């Protein structure tokens, strides 16, 4: 079922990493009645912005750059969604690839892929103070991609009680407790969960307080996890492929999101979005379909807050494609609308 909307729009930011064109952060518009996309303006031209997010009130935008390994905070003008720089900090690490924020907006977390560390940053009114750094060691089965630790995401749970680090290089999910002062974190017990060797956990999301899902880049799978919300411990219940069984080409699974009772995952190589239904009784995934993204190398994607549209950032084809989502079946249909953006990395609705 596809809902009918009167004409209104939603704005979103796009992170771009190119230095061959004018990269940085773009502001764009999604027409909710048709799915048409419009590029409004470049709101910041810093190079190689790899990831962006906002606080829970959409008052501040945070962005990381892989060209200088810094994090930036911006105040968001609520009238036209332009942004003004508030603060910047060196990250004491290499290749920042993920940012997340607790629901109370006290703590911000950054994963540094190449320096094998994650940062805890205290934030208030856009001002940032680096409070702690956790450094990881180890390796795993893939000698090229897993020669050392490579944290690829760091994610608080929905209640800002625990924090989870997906380490692509060691096949581990590290677990931390957010301390009672809500300004620091400590290793939980047990401290980590080991996944299948060579899987390469990349991004982790929560469906509710009982179930979480991690997309594994190197073997193109999703691990379904049960979560003990008292201890933070996780148990792997299922491993399911993100590509069809008859596909034999190269693929790197990338991004994962949930909406309603569905899970969506992007495939770079197969160039598709895999769609799954969540089993309400056990949290396991039921495969529905793979949908062509109409682009190349879908690094990330975003579902609009209403759940009607999915926007896909296709890194190699330099475009963002728009799909309408069936609320009942979870299936996706291409709207025919796409937006030309140089090397899009990440999308954040505002």
GROMACS .gro file of N, CA and C in nm, residues 37-158:
model
  366
   37UNK      N    1   1.338   1.486  -0.663
   37UNK     CA    2   1.450   1.537  -0.584
   37UNK      C    3   1.504   1.664  -0.647
   38UNK      N    4   1.542   1.761  -0.561
   38UNK     CA    5   1.598   1.887  -0.609
   38UNK      C    6   1.718   1.922  -0.523
   39UNK      N    7   1.828   1.957  -0.588
   39UNK     CA    8   1.947   2.002  -0.516
   39UNK      C    9   1.934   2.151  -0.492
   40UNK      N   10   1.938   2.193  -0.366
   40UNK     CA   11   1.917   2.334  -0.333
   40UNK      C   12   2.047   2.413  -0.333
   41UNK      N   13   2.146   2.369  -0.256
   41UNK     CA   14   2.272   2.444  -0.251
   41UNK      C   15   2.378   2.364  -0.177
   42UNK      N   16   2.503   2.404  -0.197
   42UNK     CA   17   2.614   2.353  -0.120
   42UNK      C   18   2.625   2.439   0.006
   43UNK      N   19   2.604   2.379   0.123
   43UNK     CA   20   2.603   2.457   0.247
   43UNK      C   21   2.739   2.459   0.317
   44UNK      N   22   2.831   2.372   0.274
   44UNK     CA   23   2.967   2.374   0.328
   44UNK      C   24   3.056   2.301   0.229
   45UNK      N   25   3.173   2.358   0.197
   45UNK     CA   26   3.256   2.300   0.092
   45UNK      C   27   3.384   2.233   0.143
   46UNK      N   28   3.384   2.190   0.269
   46UNK     CA   29   3.500   2.115   0.317
   46UNK      C   30   3.509   1.983   0.241
   47UNK      N   31   3.633   1.940   0.215
   47UNK     CA   32   3.654   1.821   0.134
   47UNK      C   33   3.638   1.692   0.214
   48UNK      N   34   3.597   1.589   0.143
   48UNK     CA   35   3.592   1.453   0.195
   48UNK      C   36   3.511   1.441   0.325
   49UNK      N   37   3.389   1.489   0.322
   49UNK     CA   38   3.297   1.466   0.433
   49UNK      C   39   3.241   1.325   0.417
   50UNK      N   40   3.269   1.238   0.512
   50UNK     CA   41   3.234   1.096   0.496
   50UNK      C   42   3.107   1.056   0.568
   51UNK      N   43   3.069   1.131   0.671
   51UNK     CA   44   2.951   1.092   0.750
   51UNK      C   45   2.895   1.215   0.821
   52UNK      N   46   2.763   1.221   0.831
   52UNK     CA   47   2.696   1.332   0.898
   52UNK      C   48   2.584   1.279   0.986
   53UNK      N   49   2.552   1.354   1.090
   53UNK     CA   50   2.435   1.323   1.171
   53UNK      C   51   2.388   1.450   1.240
   54UNK      N   52   2.271   1.444   1.299
   54UNK     CA   53   2.218   1.557   1.376
   54UNK      C   54   2.182   1.510   1.515
   55UNK      N   55   2.166   1.605   1.607
   55UNK     CA   56   2.118   1.569   1.740
   55UNK      C   57   1.969   1.538   1.732
   56UNK      N   58   1.911   1.492   1.843
   56UNK     CA   59   1.772   1.448   1.842
   56UNK      C   60   1.673   1.561   1.820
   57UNK      N   61   1.716   1.684   1.841
   57UNK     CA   62   1.629   1.800   1.820
   57UNK      C   63   1.652   1.867   1.684
   58UNK      N   64   1.744   1.813   1.605
   58UNK     CA   65   1.781   1.870   1.475
   58UNK      C   66   1.824   2.016   1.488
   59UNK      N   67   1.895   2.046   1.597
   59UNK     CA   68   1.948   2.181   1.616
   59UNK      C   69   2.092   2.193   1.568
   60UNK      N   70   2.166   2.081   1.573
   60UNK     CA   71   2.308   2.083   1.535
   60UNK      C   72   2.337   1.967   1.440
   61UNK      N   73   2.422   1.997   1.343
   61UNK     CA   74   2.471   1.898   1.248
   61UNK      C   75   2.618   1.870   1.280
   62UNK      N   76   2.655   1.743   1.278
   62UNK     CA   77   2.794   1.703   1.302
   62UNK      C   78   2.845   1.629   1.179
   63UNK      N   79   2.971   1.655   1.142
   63UNK     CA   80   3.028   1.596   1.022
   63UNK      C   81   3.175   1.562   1.046
   64UNK      N   82   3.221   1.453   0.983
   64UNK     CA   83   3.363   1.418   0.991
   64UNK      C   84   3.424   1.420   0.851
   65UNK      N   85   3.552   1.459   0.847
   65UNK     CA   86   3.625   1.468   0.720
   65UNK      C   87   3.741   1.370   0.722
   66UNK      N   88   3.755   1.293   0.614
   66UNK     CA   89   3.868   1.200   0.604
   66UNK      C   90   3.992   1.266   0.544
   67UNK      N   91   3.980   1.390   0.497
   67UNK     CA   92   4.097   1.458   0.441
   67UNK      C   93   4.187   1.516   0.550
   68UNK      N   94   4.127   1.560   0.660
   68UNK     CA   95   4.207   1.617   0.769
   68UNK      C   96   4.178   1.551   0.903
   69UNK      N   97   4.092   1.448   0.904
   69UNK     CA   98   4.059   1.373   1.026
   69UNK      C   99   4.010   1.465   1.137
   70UNK      N  100   3.914   1.550   1.102
   70UNK     CA  101   3.852   1.640   1.198
   70UNK      C  102   3.702   1.616   1.206
   71UNK      N  103   3.643   1.662   1.316
   71UNK     CA  104   3.499   1.664   1.331
   71UNK      C  105   3.453   1.808   1.341
   72UNK      N  106   3.339   1.839   1.280
   72UNK     CA  107   3.284   1.974   1.279
   72UNK      C  108   3.142   1.972   1.335
   73UNK      N  109   3.107   2.077   1.406
   73UNK     CA  110   2.968   2.095   1.449
   73UNK      C  111   2.915   2.224   1.389
   74UNK      N  112   2.788   2.220   1.349
   74UNK     CA  113   2.723   2.334   1.285
   74UNK      C  114   2.588   2.360   1.351
   75UNK      N  115   2.554   2.486   1.363
   75UNK     CA  116   2.419   2.523   1.404
   75UNK      C  117   2.329   2.524   1.281
   76UNK      N  118   2.210   2.464   1.294
   76UNK     CA  119   2.117   2.456   1.182
   76UNK      C  120   2.015   2.569   1.191
   77UNK      N  121   2.013   2.654   1.090
   77UNK     CA  122   1.912   2.760   1.081
   77UNK      C  123   1.777   2.695   1.051
   78UNK      N  124   1.682   2.712   1.142
   78UNK     CA  125   1.554   2.643   1.128
   78UNK      C  126   1.467   2.697   1.016
   79UNK      N  127   1.499   2.813   0.965
   79UNK     CA  128   1.419   2.871   0.856
   79UNK      C  129   1.455   2.812   0.721
   80UNK      N  130   1.583   2.817   0.686
   80UNK     CA  131   1.623   2.771   0.553
   80UNK      C  132   1.716   2.650   0.555
   81UNK      N  133   1.746   2.598   0.676
   81UNK     CA  134   1.830   2.480   0.696
   81UNK      C  135   1.976   2.502   0.654
   82UNK      N  136   2.016   2.628   0.639
   82UNK     CA  137   2.158   2.657   0.619
   82UNK      C  138   2.231   2.626   0.750
   83UNK      N  139   2.363   2.612   0.743
   83UNK     CA  140   2.439   2.575   0.862
   83UNK      C  141   2.552   2.674   0.886
   84UNK      N  142   2.585   2.693   1.015
   84UNK     CA  143   2.693   2.783   1.056
   84UNK      C  144   2.789   2.706   1.146
   85UNK      N  145   2.918   2.715   1.116
   85UNK     CA  146   3.017   2.641   1.194
   85UNK      C  147   3.020   2.690   1.339
   86UNK      N  148   3.017   2.595   1.432
   86UNK     CA  149   3.024   2.625   1.575
   86UNK      C  150   3.159   2.585   1.633
   87UNK      N  151   3.204   2.463   1.600
   87UNK     CA  152   3.326   2.411   1.662
   87UNK      C  153   3.388   2.307   1.569
   88UNK      N  154   3.518   2.284   1.587
   88UNK     CA  155   3.587   2.176   1.517
   88UNK      C  156   3.695   2.121   1.607
   89UNK      N  157   3.724   1.993   1.592
   89UNK     CA  158   3.825   1.928   1.674
   89UNK      C  159   3.901   1.825   1.591
   90UNK      N  160   4.035   1.815   1.610
   90UNK     CA  161   4.108   1.703   1.552
   90UNK      C  162   4.068   1.575   1.624
   91UNK      N  163   4.063   1.465   1.550
   91UNK     CA  164   4.007   1.342   1.606
   91UNK      C  165   4.112   1.246   1.662
   92UNK      N  166   4.238   1.280   1.653
   92UNK     CA  167   4.342   1.191   1.705
   92UNK      C  168   4.325   1.049   1.650
   93UNK      N  169   4.295   1.044   1.521
   93UNK     CA  170   4.276   0.915   1.456
   93UNK      C  171   4.273   0.934   1.306
   94UNK      N  172   4.259   0.823   1.233
   94UNK     CA  173   4.265   0.826   1.087
   94UNK      C  174   4.139   0.765   1.026
   95UNK      N  175   4.086   0.832   0.924
   95UNK     CA  176   3.970   0.790   0.846
   95UNK      C  177   3.847   0.771   0.935
   96UNK      N  178   3.793   0.882   0.987
   96UNK     CA  179   3.666   0.872   1.061
   96UNK      C  180   3.554   0.830   0.966
   97UNK      N  181   3.475   0.732   1.007
   97UNK     CA  182   3.376   0.675   0.915
   97UNK      C  183   3.235   0.667   0.972
   98UNK      N  184   3.216   0.704   1.099
   98UNK     CA  185   3.083   0.691   1.158
   98UNK      C  186   3.071   0.785   1.278
   99UNK      N  187   2.951   0.844   1.293
   99UNK     CA  188   2.919   0.929   1.408
   99UNK      C  189   2.782   0.888   1.461
  100UNK      N  190   2.766   0.890   1.591
  100UNK     CA  191   2.634   0.870   1.651
  100UNK      C  192   2.623   0.953   1.778
  101UNK      N  193   2.500   0.975   1.823
  101UNK     CA  194   2.473   1.061   1.939
  101UNK      C  195   2.371   0.994   2.028
  102UNK      N  196   2.387   1.006   2.159
  102UNK     CA  197   2.288   0.954   2.252
  102UNK      C  198   2.159   1.035   2.243
  103UNK      N  199   2.048   0.975   2.285
  103UNK     CA  200   1.917   1.041   2.271
  103UNK      C  201   1.906   1.167   2.355
  104UNK      N  202   1.984   1.175   2.465
  104UNK     CA  203   1.979   1.296   2.547
  104UNK      C  204   2.079   1.402   2.501
  105UNK      N  205   2.149   1.374   2.390
  105UNK     CA  206   2.242   1.470   2.327
  105UNK      C  207   2.361   1.507   2.415
  106UNK      N  208   2.398   1.420   2.508
  106UNK     CA  209   2.514   1.447   2.593
  106UNK      C  210   2.645   1.396   2.534
  107UNK      N  211   2.637   1.283   2.464
  107UNK     CA  212   2.757   1.218   2.415
  107UNK      C  213   2.750   1.193   2.265
  108UNK      N  214   2.864   1.212   2.202
  108UNK     CA  215   2.881   1.183   2.060
  108UNK      C  216   2.994   1.082   2.047
  109UNK      N  217   2.978   0.987   1.955
  109UNK     CA  218   3.077   0.882   1.936
  109UNK      C  219   3.128   0.884   1.792
  110UNK      N  220   3.258   0.856   1.775
  110UNK     CA  221   3.319   0.853   1.643
  110UNK      C  222   3.401   0.725   1.628
  111UNK      N  223   3.386   0.657   1.515
  111UNK     CA  224   3.470   0.542   1.482
  111UNK      C  225   3.576   0.585   1.381
  112UNK      N  226   3.704   0.559   1.413
  112UNK     CA  227   3.816   0.588   1.323
  112UNK      C  228   3.866   0.457   1.263
  113UNK      N  229   3.840   0.437   1.135
  113UNK     CA  230   3.864   0.308   1.070
  113UNK      C  231   4.012   0.270   1.066
  114UNK      N  232   4.099   0.360   1.024
  114UNK     CA  233   4.239   0.324   1.000
  114UNK      C  234   4.327   0.327   1.124
  115UNK      N  235   4.285   0.399   1.228
  115UNK     CA  236   4.367   0.406   1.349
  115UNK      C  237   4.317   0.315   1.460
  116UNK      N  238   4.217   0.233   1.430
  116UNK     CA  239   4.169   0.130   1.523
  116UNK      C  240   4.124   0.186   1.657
  117UNK      N  241   4.055   0.301   1.653
  117UNK     CA  242   4.008   0.356   1.780
  117UNK      C  243   3.872   0.423   1.764
  118UNK      N  244   3.804   0.436   1.876
  118UNK     CA  245   3.677   0.508   1.883
  118UNK      C  246   3.687   0.616   1.989
  119UNK      N  247   3.620   0.728   1.965
  119UNK     CA  248   3.624   0.842   2.056
  119UNK      C  249   3.489   0.864   2.122
  120UNK      N  250   3.496   0.910   2.247
  120UNK     CA  251   3.379   0.955   2.321
  120UNK      C  252   3.392   1.106   2.336
  121UNK      N  253   3.294   1.181   2.289
  121UNK     CA  254   3.300   1.327   2.289
  121UNK      C  255   3.180   1.383   2.364
  122UNK      N  256   3.206   1.463   2.464
  122UNK     CA  257   3.099   1.531   2.536
  122UNK      C  258   3.056   1.653   2.455
  123UNK      N  259   2.925   1.675   2.443
  123UNK     CA  260   2.875   1.787   2.363
  123UNK      C  261   2.771   1.867   2.441
  124UNK      N  262   2.774   1.998   2.416
  124UNK     CA  263   2.673   2.088   2.472
  124UNK      C  264   2.666   2.211   2.383
  125UNK      N  265   2.549   2.236   2.328
  125UNK     CA  266   2.527   2.351   2.239
  125UNK      C  267   2.628   2.354   2.125
  126UNK      N  268   2.662   2.237   2.075
  126UNK     CA  269   2.754   2.227   1.962
  126UNK      C  270   2.902   2.231   1.997
  127UNK      N  271   2.934   2.263   2.121
  127UNK     CA  272   3.074   2.265   2.166
  127UNK      C  273   3.115   2.123   2.203
  128UNK      N  274   3.231   2.080   2.154
  128UNK     CA  275   3.274   1.941   2.170
  128UNK      C  276   3.398   1.931   2.258
  129UNK      N  277   3.399   1.831   2.345
  129UNK     CA  278   3.513   1.803   2.432
  129UNK      C  279   3.544   1.654   2.426
  130UNK      N  280   3.659   1.618   2.371
  130UNK     CA  281   3.695   1.477   2.361
  130UNK      C  282   3.728   1.424   2.500
  131UNK      N  283   3.647   1.326   2.545
  131UNK     CA  284   3.659   1.277   2.682
  131UNK      C  285   3.738   1.148   2.692
  132UNK      N  286   3.734   1.064   2.588
  132UNK     CA  287   3.801   0.934   2.600
  132UNK      C  288   3.826   0.876   2.461
  133UNK      N  289   3.923   0.784   2.456
  133UNK     CA  290   3.953   0.712   2.333
  133UNK      C  291   3.977   0.566   2.368
  134UNK      N  292   3.917   0.477   2.291
  134UNK     CA  293   3.935   0.334   2.311
  134UNK      C  294   4.006   0.277   2.189
  135UNK      N  295   4.121   0.214   2.212
  135UNK     CA  296   4.204   0.160   2.104
  135UNK      C  297   4.189   0.008   2.101
  136UNK      N  298   4.179  -0.047   1.980
  136UNK     CA  299   4.155  -0.190   1.964
  136UNK      C  300   4.272  -0.259   1.895
  137UNK      N  301   4.291  -0.385   1.927
  137UNK     CA  302   4.395  -0.467   1.867
  137UNK      C  303   4.333  -0.594   1.812
  138UNK      N  304   4.413  -0.664   1.730
  138UNK     CA  305   4.368  -0.792   1.678
  138UNK      C  306   4.356  -0.793   1.528
  139UNK      N  307   4.320  -0.908   1.474
  139UNK     CA  308   4.304  -0.927   1.331
  139UNK      C  309   4.210  -1.045   1.311
  140UNK      N  310   4.189  -1.083   1.185
  140UNK     CA  311   4.103  -1.199   1.161
  140UNK      C  312   4.141  -1.266   1.029
  141UNK      N  313   4.049  -1.337   0.972
  141UNK     CA  314   4.076  -1.433   0.865
  141UNK      C  315   4.119  -1.371   0.733
  142UNK      N  316   4.059  -1.260   0.695
  142UNK     CA  317   4.089  -1.196   0.567
  142UNK      C  318   4.219  -1.117   0.579
  143UNK      N  319   4.325  -1.165   0.514
  143UNK     CA  320   4.458  -1.106   0.533
  143UNK      C  321   4.471  -0.967   0.471
  144UNK      N  322   4.384  -0.934   0.376
  144UNK     CA  323   4.390  -0.802   0.312
  144UNK      C  324   4.309  -0.700   0.390
  145UNK      N  325   4.186  -0.733   0.427
  145UNK     CA  326   4.096  -0.638   0.492
  145UNK      C  327   4.096  -0.648   0.644
  146UNK      N  328   4.150  -0.756   0.698
  146UNK     CA  329   4.142  -0.778   0.843
  146UNK      C  330   4.281  -0.798   0.904
  147UNK      N  331   4.378  -0.721   0.851
  147UNK     CA  332   4.514  -0.730   0.902
  147UNK      C  333   4.528  -0.664   1.039
  148UNK      N  334   4.429  -0.580   1.074
  148UNK     CA  335   4.426  -0.514   1.204
  148UNK      C  336   4.283  -0.475   1.235
  149UNK      N  337   4.262  -0.419   1.352
  149UNK     CA  338   4.129  -0.373   1.390
  149UNK      C  339   4.084  -0.257   1.302
  150UNK      N  340   3.957  -0.260   1.261
  150UNK     CA  341   3.898  -0.151   1.182
  150UNK      C  342   3.755  -0.124   1.231
  151UNK      N  343   3.740  -0.048   1.339
  151UNK     CA  344   3.603  -0.016   1.383
  151UNK      C  345   3.529   0.063   1.276
  152UNK      N  346   3.410   0.015   1.237
  152UNK     CA  347   3.337   0.079   1.127
  152UNK      C  348   3.212   0.151   1.174
  153UNK      N  349   3.165   0.122   1.293
  153UNK     CA  350   3.051   0.197   1.348
  153UNK      C  351   3.051   0.186   1.499
  154UNK      N  352   2.992   0.286   1.563
  154UNK     CA  353   2.974   0.286   1.708
  154UNK      C  354   2.836   0.342   1.735
  155UNK      N  355   2.751   0.261   1.801
  155UNK     CA  356   2.608   0.290   1.805
  155UNK      C  357   2.552   0.273   1.947
  156UNK      N  358   2.488   0.375   2.004
  156UNK     CA  359   2.417   0.356   2.131
  156UNK      C  360   2.284   0.286   2.106
  157UNK      N  361   2.235   0.212   2.206
  157UNK     CA  362   2.103   0.152   2.193
  157UNK      C  363   1.995   0.260   2.202
  158UNK      N  364   1.871   0.221   2.184
  158UNK     CA  365   1.761   0.317   2.179
  158UNK      C  366   1.740   0.391   2.310
   0.00000   0.00000   0.00000
